[in-house]
PDB file of C-alpha atoms in Angstrom:
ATOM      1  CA  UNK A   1      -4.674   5.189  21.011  1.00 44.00           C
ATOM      2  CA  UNK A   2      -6.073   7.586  18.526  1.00 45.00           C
ATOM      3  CA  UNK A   3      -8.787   6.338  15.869  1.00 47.00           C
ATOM      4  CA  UNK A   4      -8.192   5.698  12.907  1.00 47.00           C
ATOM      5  CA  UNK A   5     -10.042   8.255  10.690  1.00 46.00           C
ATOM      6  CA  UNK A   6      -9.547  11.019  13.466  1.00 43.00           C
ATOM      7  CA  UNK A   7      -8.431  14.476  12.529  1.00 40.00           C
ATOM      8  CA  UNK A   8      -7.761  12.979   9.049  1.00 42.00           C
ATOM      9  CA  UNK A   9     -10.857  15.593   7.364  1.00 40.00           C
ATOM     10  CA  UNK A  10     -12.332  12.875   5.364  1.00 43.00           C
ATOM     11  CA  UNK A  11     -15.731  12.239   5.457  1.00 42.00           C
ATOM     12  CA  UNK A  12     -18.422   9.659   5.202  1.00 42.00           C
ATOM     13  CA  UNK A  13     -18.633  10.708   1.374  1.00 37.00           C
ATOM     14  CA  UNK A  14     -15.760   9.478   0.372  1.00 44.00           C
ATOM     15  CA  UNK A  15     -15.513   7.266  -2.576  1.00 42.00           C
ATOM     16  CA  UNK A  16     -12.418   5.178  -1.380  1.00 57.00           C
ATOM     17  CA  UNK A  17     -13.717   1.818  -1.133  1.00 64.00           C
ATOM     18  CA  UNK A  18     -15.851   0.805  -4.195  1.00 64.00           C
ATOM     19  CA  UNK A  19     -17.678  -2.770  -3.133  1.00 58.00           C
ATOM     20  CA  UNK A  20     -20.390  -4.146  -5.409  1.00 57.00           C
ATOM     21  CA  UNK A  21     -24.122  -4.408  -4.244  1.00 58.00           C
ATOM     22  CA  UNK A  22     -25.404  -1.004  -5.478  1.00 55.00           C
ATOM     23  CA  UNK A  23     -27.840  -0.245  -7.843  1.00 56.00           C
ATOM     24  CA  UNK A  24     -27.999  -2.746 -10.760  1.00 55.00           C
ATOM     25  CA  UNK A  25     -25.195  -3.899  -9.901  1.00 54.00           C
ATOM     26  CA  UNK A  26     -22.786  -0.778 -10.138  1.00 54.00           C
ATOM     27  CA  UNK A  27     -20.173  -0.056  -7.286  1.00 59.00           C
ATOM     28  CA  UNK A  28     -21.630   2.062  -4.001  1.00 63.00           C
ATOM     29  CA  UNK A  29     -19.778   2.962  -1.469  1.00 71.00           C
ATOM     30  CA  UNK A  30     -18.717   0.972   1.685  1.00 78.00           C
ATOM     31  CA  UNK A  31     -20.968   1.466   4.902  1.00 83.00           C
ATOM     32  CA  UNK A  32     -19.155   1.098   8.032  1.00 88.00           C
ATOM     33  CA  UNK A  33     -19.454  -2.594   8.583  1.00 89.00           C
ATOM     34  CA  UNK A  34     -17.853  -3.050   5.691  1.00 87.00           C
ATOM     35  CA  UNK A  35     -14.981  -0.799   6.308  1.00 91.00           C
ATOM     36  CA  UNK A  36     -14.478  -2.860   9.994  1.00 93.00           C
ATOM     37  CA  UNK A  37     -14.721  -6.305   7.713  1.00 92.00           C
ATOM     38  CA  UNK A  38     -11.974  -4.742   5.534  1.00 93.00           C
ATOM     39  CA  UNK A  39      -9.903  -3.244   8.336  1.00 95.00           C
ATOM     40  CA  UNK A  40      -9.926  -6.285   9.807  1.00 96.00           C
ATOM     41  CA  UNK A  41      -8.453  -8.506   6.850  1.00 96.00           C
ATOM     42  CA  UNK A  42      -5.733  -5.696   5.988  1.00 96.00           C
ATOM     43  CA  UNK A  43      -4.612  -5.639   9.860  1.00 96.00           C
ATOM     44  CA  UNK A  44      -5.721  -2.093  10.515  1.00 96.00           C
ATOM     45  CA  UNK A  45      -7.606  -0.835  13.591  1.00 95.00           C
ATOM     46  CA  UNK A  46     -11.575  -1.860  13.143  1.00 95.00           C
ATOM     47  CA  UNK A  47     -13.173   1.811  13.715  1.00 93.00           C
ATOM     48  CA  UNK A  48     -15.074   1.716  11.090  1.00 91.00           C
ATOM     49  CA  UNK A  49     -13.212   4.497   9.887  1.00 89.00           C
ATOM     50  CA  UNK A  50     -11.320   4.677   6.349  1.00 88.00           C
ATOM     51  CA  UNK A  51      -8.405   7.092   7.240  1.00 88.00           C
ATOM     52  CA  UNK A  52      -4.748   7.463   6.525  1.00 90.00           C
ATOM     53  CA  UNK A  53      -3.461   4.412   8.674  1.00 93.00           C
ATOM     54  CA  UNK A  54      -6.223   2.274   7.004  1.00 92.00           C
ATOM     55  CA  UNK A  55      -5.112   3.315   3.518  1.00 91.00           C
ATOM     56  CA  UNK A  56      -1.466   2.474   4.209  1.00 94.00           C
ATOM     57  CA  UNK A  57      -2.939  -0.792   5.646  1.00 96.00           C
ATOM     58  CA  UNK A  58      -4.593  -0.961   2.515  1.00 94.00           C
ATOM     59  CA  UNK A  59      -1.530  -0.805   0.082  1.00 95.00           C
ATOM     60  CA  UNK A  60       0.633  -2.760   2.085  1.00 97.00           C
ATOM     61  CA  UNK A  61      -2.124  -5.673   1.542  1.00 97.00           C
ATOM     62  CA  UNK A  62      -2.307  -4.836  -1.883  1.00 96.00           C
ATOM     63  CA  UNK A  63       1.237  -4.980  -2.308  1.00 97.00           C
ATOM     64  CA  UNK A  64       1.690  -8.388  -0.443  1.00 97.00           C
ATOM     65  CA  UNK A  65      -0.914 -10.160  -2.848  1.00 96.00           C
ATOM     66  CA  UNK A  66       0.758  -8.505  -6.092  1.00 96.00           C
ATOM     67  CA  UNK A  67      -2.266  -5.830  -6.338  1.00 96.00           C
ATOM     68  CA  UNK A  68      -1.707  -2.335  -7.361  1.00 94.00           C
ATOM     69  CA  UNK A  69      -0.898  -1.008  -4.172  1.00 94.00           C
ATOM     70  CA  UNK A  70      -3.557   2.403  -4.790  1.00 92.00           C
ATOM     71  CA  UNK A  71      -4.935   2.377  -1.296  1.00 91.00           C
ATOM     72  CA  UNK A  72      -8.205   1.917  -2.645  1.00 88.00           C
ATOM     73  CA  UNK A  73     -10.724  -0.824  -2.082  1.00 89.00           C
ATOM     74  CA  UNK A  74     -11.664  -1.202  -5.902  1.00 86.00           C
ATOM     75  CA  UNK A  75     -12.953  -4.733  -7.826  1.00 86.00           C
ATOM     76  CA  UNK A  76      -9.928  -6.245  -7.705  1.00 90.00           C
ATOM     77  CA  UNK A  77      -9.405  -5.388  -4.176  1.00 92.00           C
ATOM     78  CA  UNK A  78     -12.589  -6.199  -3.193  1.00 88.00           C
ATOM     79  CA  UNK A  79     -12.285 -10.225  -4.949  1.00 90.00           C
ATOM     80  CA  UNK A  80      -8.743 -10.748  -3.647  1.00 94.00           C
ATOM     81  CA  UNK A  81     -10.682  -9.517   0.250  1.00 92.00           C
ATOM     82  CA  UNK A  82     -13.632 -11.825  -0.495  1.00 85.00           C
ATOM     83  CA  UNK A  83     -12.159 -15.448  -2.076  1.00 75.00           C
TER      84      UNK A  83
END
């Protein structure tokens, strides 16, 4: 099948997935390990690859654990992934 982020036109840069770890503490964003470990838990194809089908992956998690379903991995997001 077709990968995830392909022909989508969105780059490495990016800011859809917010996780903490960066620089004193303030949000970076996700390297692709991270985006597999989050496909992975939403049920989306592990590519490493945060396209379209990952973002609807994305909401439809959100939605299912009574997050605002935005598509984006934000703080909230990221706790609810990481009990």
């Amino acid at each position: 099948g077709a990968q995830d982020g392909a022909g989508e036109g969105r780059g490495g840069s990016d800011v859809l997935l917010e996780v903490p770890g960066g620089a004193e503490g303030h949000a970076r964003v996700a390297d692709r390990a991270q985006i597999k470990r989050i496909q992975a838990k939403v049920g989306a194809a592990t590519d490493g690859l945060f396209g379209d089908r990952t973002a609807a992956a994305v909401a439809k998690w959100q939605k299912a654990h009574k997050l605002a379903a935005d598509s984006k991995v934000g703080p909230a997001t990221w706790a609810a992934l990481n009990p």
